[in-house]
Coordinates of C-alpha atoms and ligand atoms in Angstrom, one line a residue:
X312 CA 122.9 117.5 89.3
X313 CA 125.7 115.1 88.3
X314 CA 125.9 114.4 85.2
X315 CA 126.8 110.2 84.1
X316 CA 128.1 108.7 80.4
X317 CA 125.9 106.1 81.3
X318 CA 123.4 104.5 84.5
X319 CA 123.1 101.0 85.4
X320 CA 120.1 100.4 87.5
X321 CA 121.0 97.1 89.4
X322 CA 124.2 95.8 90.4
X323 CA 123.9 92.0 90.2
X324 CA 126.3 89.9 88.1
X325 CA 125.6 91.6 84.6
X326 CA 125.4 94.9 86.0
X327 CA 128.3 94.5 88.0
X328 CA 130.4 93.3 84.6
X329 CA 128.8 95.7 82.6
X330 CA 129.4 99.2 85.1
X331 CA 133.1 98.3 85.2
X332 CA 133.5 97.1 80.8
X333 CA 132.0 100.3 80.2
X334 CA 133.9 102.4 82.6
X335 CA 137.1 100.2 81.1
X336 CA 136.2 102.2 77.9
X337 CA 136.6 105.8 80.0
X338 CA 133.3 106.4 80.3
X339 CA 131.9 107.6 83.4
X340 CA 129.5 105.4 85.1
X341 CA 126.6 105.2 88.0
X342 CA 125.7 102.1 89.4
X343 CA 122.6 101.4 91.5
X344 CA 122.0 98.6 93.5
X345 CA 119.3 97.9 96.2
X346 CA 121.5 95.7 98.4
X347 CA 124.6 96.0 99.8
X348 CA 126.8 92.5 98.8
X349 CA 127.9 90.9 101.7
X350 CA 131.3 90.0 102.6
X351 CA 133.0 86.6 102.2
X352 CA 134.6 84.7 105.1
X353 CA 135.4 80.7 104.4
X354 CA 133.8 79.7 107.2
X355 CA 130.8 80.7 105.7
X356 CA 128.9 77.8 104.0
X357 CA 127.9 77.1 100.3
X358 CA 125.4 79.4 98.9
X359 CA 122.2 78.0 97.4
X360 CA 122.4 79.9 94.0
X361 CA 125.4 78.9 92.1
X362 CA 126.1 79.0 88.7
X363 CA 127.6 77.2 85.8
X364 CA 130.2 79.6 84.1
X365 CA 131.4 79.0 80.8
X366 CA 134.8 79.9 79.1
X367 CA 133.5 82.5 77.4
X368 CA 132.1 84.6 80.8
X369 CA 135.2 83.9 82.6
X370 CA 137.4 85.8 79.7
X371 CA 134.6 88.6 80.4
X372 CA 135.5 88.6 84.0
X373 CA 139.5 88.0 83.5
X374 CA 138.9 91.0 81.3
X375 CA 137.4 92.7 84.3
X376 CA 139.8 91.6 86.9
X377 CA 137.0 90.1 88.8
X378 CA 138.4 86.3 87.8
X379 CA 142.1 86.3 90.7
X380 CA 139.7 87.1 93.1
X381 CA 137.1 84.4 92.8
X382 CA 140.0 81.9 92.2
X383 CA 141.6 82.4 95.5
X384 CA 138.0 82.0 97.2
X385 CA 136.1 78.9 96.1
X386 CA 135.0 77.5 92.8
X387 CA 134.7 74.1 91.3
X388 CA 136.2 73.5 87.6
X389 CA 134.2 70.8 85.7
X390 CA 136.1 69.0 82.7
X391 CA 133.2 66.8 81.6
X392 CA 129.4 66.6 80.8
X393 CA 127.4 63.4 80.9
X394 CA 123.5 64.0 79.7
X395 CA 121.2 60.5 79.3
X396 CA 117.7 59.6 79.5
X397 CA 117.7 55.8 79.1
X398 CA 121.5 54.5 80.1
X399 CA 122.4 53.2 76.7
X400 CA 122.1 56.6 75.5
X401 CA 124.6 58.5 78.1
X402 CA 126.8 60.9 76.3
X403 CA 129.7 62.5 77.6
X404 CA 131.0 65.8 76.6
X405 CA 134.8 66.6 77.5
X406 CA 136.8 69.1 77.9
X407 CA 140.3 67.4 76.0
X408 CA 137.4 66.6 72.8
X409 CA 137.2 70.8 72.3
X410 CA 140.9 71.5 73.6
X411 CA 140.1 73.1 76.8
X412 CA 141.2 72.0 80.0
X413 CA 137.9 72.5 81.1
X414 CA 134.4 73.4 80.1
X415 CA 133.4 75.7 83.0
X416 CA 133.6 76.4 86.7
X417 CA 130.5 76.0 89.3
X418 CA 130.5 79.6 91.1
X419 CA 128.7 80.8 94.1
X420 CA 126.2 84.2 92.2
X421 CA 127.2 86.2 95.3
X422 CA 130.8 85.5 95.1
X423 CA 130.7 86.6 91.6
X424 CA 128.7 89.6 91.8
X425 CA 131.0 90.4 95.2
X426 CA 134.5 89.7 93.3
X427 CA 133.0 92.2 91.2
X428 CA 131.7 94.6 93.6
X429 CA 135.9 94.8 94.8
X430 CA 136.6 96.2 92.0
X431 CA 133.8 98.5 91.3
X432 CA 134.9 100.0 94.7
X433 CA 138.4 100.8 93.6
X434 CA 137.2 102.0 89.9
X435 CA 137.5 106.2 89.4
X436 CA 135.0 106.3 87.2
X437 CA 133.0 104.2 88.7
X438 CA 130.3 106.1 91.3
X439 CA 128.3 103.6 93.3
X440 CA 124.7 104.3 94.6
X441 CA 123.8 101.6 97.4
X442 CA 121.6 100.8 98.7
X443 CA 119.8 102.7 96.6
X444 CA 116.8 101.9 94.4
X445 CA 115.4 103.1 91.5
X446 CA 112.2 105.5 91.6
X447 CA 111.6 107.0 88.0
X448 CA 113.3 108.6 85.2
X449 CA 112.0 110.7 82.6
X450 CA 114.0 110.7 79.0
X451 CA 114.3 113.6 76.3
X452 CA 116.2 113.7 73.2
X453 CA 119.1 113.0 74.5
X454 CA 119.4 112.6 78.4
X455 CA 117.5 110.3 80.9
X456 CA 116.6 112.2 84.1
X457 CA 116.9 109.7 87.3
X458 CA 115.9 109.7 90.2
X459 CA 116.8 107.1 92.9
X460 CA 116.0 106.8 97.1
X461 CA 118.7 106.2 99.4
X462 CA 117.7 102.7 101.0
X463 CA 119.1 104.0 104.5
X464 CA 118.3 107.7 104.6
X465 CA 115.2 107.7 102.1
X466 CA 116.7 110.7 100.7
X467 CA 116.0 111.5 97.3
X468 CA 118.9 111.6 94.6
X469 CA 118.6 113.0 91.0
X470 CA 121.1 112.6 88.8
X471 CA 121.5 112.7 84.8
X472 CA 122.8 110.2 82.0
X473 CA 122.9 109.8 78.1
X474 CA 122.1 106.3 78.6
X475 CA 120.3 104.1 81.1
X476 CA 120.7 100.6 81.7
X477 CA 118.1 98.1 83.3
X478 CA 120.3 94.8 84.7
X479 CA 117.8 94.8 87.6
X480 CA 116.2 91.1 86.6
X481 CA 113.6 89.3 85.0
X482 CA 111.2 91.8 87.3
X483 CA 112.9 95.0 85.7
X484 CA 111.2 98.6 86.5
X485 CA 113.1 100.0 84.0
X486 CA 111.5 98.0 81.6
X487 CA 108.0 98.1 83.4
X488 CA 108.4 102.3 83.3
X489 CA 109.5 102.3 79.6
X490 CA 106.4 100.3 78.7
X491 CA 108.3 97.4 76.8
X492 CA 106.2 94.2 76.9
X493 CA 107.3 91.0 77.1
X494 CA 106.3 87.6 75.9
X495 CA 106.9 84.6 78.1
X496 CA 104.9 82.2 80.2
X497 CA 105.3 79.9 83.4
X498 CA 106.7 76.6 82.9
X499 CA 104.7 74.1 84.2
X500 CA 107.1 73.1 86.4
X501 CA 109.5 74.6 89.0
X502 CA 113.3 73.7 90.1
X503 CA 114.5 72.5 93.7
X504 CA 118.0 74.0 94.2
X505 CA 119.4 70.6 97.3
X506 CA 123.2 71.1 98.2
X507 CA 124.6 67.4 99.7
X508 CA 127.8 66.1 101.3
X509 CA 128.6 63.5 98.8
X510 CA 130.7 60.4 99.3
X511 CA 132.4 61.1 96.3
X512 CA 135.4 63.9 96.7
X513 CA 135.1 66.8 95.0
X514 CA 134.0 65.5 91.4
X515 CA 135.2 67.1 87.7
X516 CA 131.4 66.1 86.1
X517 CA 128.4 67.7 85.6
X518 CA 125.6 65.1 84.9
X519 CA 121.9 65.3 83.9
X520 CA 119.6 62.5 83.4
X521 CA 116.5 63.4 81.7
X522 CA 113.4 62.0 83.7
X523 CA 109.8 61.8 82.5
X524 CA 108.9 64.1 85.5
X525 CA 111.8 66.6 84.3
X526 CA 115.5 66.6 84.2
X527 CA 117.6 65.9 87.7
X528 CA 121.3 67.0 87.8
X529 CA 124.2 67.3 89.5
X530 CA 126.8 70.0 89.4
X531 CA 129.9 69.8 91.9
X532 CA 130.7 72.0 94.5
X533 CA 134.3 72.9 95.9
X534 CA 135.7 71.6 99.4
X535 CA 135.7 68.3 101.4
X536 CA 133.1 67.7 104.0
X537 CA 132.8 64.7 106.7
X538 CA 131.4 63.0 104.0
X539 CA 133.5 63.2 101.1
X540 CA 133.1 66.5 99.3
X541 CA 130.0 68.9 98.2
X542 CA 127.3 69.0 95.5
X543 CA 124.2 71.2 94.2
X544 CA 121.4 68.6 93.2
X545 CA 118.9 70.5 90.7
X546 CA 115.5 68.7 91.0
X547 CA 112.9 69.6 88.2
X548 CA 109.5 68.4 88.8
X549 CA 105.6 69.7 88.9
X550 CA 104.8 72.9 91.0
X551 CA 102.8 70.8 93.3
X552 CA 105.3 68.1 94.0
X553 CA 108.1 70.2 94.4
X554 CA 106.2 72.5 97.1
X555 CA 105.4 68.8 99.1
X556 CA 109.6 68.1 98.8
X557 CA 110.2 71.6 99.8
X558 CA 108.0 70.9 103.1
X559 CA 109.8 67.7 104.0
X560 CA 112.3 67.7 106.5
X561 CA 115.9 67.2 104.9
X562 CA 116.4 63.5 106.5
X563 CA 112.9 62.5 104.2
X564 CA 114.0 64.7 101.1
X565 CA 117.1 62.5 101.2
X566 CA 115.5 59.4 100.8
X567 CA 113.3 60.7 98.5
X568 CA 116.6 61.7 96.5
X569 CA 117.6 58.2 96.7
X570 CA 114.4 57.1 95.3
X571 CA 114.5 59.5 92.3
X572 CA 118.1 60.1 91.4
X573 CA 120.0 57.8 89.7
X574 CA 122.6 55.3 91.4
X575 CA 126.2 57.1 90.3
X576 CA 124.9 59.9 93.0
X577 CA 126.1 57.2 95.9
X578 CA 125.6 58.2 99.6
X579 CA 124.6 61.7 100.4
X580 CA 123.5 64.1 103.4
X581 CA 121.0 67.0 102.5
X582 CA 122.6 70.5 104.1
X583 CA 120.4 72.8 102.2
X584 CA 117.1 73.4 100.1
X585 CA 115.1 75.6 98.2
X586 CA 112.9 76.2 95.7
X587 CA 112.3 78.4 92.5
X588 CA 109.6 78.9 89.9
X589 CA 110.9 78.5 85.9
X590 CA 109.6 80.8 83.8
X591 CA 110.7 82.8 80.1
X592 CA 110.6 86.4 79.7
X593 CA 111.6 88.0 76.5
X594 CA 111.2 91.4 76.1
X595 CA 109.4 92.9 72.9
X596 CA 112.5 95.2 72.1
X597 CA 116.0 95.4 74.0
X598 CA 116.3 98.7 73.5
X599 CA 114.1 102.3 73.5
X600 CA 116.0 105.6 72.6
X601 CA 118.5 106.1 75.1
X602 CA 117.1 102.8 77.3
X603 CA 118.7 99.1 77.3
X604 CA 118.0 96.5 78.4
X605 CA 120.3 93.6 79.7
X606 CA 120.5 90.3 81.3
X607 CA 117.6 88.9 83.1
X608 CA 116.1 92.0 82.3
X609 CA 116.0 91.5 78.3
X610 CA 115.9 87.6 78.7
X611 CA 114.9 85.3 81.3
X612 CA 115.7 81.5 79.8
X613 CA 114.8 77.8 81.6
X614 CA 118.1 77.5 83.7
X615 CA 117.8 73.3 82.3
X616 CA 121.1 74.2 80.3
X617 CA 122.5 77.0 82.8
X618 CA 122.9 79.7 80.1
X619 CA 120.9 82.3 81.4
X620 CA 123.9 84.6 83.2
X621 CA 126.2 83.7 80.2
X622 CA 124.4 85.1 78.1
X623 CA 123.9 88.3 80.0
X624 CA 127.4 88.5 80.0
X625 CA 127.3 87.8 76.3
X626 CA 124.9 90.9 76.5
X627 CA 127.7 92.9 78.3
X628 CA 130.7 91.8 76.0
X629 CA 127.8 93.0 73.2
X630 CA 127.8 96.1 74.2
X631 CA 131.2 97.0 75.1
X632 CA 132.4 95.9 71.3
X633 CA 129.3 98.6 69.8
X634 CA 130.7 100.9 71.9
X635 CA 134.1 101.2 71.5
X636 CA 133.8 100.7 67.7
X637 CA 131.6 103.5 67.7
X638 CA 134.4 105.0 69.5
X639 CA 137.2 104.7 67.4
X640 CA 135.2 105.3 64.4
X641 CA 134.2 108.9 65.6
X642 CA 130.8 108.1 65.8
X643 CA 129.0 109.7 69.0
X644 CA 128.5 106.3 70.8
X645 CA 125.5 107.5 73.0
X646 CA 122.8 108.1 69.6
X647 CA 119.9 105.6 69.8
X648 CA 121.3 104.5 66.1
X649 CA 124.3 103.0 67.8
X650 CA 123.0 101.4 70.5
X651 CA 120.8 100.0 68.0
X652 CA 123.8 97.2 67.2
X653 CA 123.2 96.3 70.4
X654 CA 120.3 94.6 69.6
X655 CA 121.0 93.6 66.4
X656 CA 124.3 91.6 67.7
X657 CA 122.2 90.0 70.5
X658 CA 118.3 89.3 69.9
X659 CA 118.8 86.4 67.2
X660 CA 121.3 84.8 69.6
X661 CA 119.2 84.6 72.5
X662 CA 116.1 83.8 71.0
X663 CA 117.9 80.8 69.5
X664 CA 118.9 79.5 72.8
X665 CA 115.7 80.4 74.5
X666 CA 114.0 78.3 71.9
X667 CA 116.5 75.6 71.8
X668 CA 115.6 75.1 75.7
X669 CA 112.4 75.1 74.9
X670 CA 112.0 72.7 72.3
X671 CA 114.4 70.1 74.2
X672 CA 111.7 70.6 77.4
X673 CA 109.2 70.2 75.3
X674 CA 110.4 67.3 73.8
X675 CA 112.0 65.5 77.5
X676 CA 108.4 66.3 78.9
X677 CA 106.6 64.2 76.0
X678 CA 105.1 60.7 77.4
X679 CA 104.5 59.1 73.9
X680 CA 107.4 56.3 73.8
X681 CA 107.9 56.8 70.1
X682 CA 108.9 60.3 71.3
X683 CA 111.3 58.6 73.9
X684 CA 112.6 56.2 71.6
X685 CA 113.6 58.9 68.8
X686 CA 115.2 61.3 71.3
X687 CA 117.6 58.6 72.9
X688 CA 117.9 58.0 69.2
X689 CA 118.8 61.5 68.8
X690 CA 121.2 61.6 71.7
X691 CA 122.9 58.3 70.9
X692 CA 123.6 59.6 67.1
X693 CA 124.6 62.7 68.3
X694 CA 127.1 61.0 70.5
X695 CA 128.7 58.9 67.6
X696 CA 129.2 62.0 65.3
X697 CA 132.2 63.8 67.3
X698 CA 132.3 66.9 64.6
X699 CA 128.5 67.8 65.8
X700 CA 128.6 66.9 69.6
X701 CA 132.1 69.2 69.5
X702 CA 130.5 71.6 67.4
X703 CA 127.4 72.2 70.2
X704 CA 129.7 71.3 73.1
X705 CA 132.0 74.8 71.9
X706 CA 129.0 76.8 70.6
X707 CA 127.4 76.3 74.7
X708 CA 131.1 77.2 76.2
X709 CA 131.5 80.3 73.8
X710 CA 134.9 79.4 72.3
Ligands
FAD1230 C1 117.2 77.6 89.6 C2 118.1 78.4 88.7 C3 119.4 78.0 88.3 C4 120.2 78.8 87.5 N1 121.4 78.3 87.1 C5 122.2 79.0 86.2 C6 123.4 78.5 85.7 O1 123.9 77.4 86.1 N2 124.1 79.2 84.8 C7 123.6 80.4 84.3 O2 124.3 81.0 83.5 N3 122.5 80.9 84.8 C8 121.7 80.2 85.7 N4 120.5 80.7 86.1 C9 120.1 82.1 85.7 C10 120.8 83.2 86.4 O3 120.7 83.0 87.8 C11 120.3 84.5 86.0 O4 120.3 84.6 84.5 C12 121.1 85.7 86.5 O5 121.1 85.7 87.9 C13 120.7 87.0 85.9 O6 121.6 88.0 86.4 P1 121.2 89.6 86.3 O7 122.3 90.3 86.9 O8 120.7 89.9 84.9 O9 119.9 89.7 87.2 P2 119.7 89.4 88.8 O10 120.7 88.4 89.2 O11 118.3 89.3 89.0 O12 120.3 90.8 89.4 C14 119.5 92.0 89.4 C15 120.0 93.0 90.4 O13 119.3 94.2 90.3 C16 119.0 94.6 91.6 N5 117.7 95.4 91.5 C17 116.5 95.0 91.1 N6 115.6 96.1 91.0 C18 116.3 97.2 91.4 C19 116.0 98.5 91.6 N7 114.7 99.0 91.3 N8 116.9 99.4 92.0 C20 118.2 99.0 92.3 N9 118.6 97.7 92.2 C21 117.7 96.8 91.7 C22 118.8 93.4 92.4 O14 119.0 93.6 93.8 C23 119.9 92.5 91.9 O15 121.1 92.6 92.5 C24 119.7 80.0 87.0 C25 118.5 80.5 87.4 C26 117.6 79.7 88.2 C27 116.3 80.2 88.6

């Protein structure tokens, strides 16, 4: 039975990062994943799930040589952040203000978790498994037995590890199997993914407006189309009324947009829709023995403030430091007392920005206009004190 350093069950954008940091370390590492990532031609257009990436996860995936690659295929940088409710509160965050020459890019997910995917492929220590899935493991003092199903051949394999790593999302068997709960709850509310040809060329802004119904925002796409150039509309609103936009055909969604968005959005064509359900996840404990958990599979966070794959990668980068310390210092990385600074480094940070979400929802969501009136207050004050709104602005880019 072969024997692994370490397992990671599920080979999306943390586990991707996290098989090849750890095998950066020389350790020897498994990765499973249940779907082979498809290959990238430029013909192909814009995927629905994208992602706002911060300074800090691009350094992660510099570090992993990941970054060259998604840099020669397509990715939009963004230098500035406008947030408002009522106009005469809109606040702009910049790039130049925290001496960056930008704040983050807007990424494709499966042209991240392919760039990474390249170079698991050429990584000797580094054995893949997909598509595979996981079935079941069994742990004992100090090894996890796994064993996973070939997705094509439905052949069984079994291999061994000292430690096992669940990056397979908010819906993790790992966890379920290891018996860690979770507490969390569905929003009330769900979020409509709309990608548009804009008027406008390809734009260096992010921009949210916070509505009574829920936030809508913008985040910029690369290319030019016919129109001008490309951009992902995120439309928060009630379960209900975001399953009747869903249904509507993408000639009425755009005049709905028009209706509901604000005016800087200009002229737009809908290309593409979907839909997806908000909801928080945080599991009880991140770690059991020789089990950890990572990602969506530790933390699932409202995306309002797209921070949930940063901070799995802040899991990653986590993990890699307890390691190698551990390493240097002679310590035998793998005992559940090391991996236990895992946890330590992470939990309070995630909870904070999990609850930091949460309490802005909460408080964007609240119809009493005293409410409204306090929190354009809020961010018009915050706007005229540049130490603080720099201070947050860095703390959400990771520098
Ligand atoms: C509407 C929306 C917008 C978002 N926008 C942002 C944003 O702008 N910025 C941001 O940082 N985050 C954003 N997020 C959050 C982000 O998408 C997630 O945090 C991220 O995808 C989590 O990555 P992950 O690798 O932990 O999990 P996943 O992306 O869920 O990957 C898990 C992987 O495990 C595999 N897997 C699962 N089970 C098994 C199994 N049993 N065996 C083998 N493989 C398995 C799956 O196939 C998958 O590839 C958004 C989320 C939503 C819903």
């Amino acid at each position: 039975m072969k024997n692994f350093d370490c397992v990671i069950i599920g080979g999306g954008m943390v586990g991707a990062t996290c098989a090849l940091s750890l095998a950066n370390l020389g350790l020897s590492v498994a990765i499973v994943e249940q779907h082979q990532p498809k290959g990238f031609d430029k013909a192909q257009p814009l995927d629905l799930r994208v992602s706002a990436i911060s300074l800090a996860s691009e350094h992660l995936l510099t570090q992993v040589a990941a970054w060259p690659q998604l840099l020669r295929w397509r990715l939009c940088p963004y230098k500035r952040l406008g947030v408002w409710e009522h106009s005469y509160s809109y606040t702009e965050f910049k790039a130049v203000d925290i001496k960056q020459s930008h704040l983050g890019h807007i990424i494709e997910n499966r042209l991240i978790q392919l760039s990474l995917w390249q170079q698991i492929r050429k990584h000797q220590a580094i054995t893949s498994f997909c598509p595979a899935s996981l079935s079941d493991f069994s742990s004992s003092e100090n090894e996890v037995n796994v064993t996973l199903v070939n997705n094509e051949t439905s052949a069984q394999i079994k291999i061994k590890t000292k430690t096992l790593i669940a990056a397979d999302g908010a819906n993790s068997q790992v966890r379920k199997l290891a018996n860690i709960g979770i507490t969390g709850w569905d929003y009330q509310q769900s979020a409509m993914l709309i990608h548009v040809e804009t008027q406008t060329k390809q734009q260096d802004i992010t921009w949210q407006q916070f509505c009574e119904t829920g936030p809508v925002a913008l985040l910029p796409l690369p290319g030019k189309s016919d129109l001008g150039g490309y951009a992902s509309l995120v439309w928060y609103h009630q379960k209900a009324e975001i399953k009747r936009l869903s249904a509507l055909s993408n000639e009425l969604l755009q005049v709905e947009i028009l209706q509901n968005f604000p005016q800087r959005l200009g002229k737009i064509k809908v290309i593409d829709k979907g839909a997806f359900p908000l909801k928080r996840r945080h599991a009880n404990t991140y770690q059991q023995g020789q089990v950890l958990l990572l990602g969506d599979a530790a933390h699932t966070i409202n995306p309002m403030a797209g921070q949930g794959v940063n901070l799995g990668f802040k899991d990653v980068k986590a993990l890699q430091t307890v390691i190698s310390t551990a390493i240097a210092n002679g310590e035998c990385w793998s005992q559940p007392n090391v991996l236990a600074r895992y946890e330590s480094m992470r939990r309070k940070d995630n909870l904070l920005m999990m609850s930091t979400m949460d309490a802005l929802y909460a408080s964007f969501s609240h119809p009493s206009p005293a409410v409204k009136l306090l929190r354009n207050i809020g961010i018009s004050v915050a706007n005229k004190v540049p130490f603080l709104k720099n201070k947050a602005l860095a703390y959400a880019c990771g520098v």
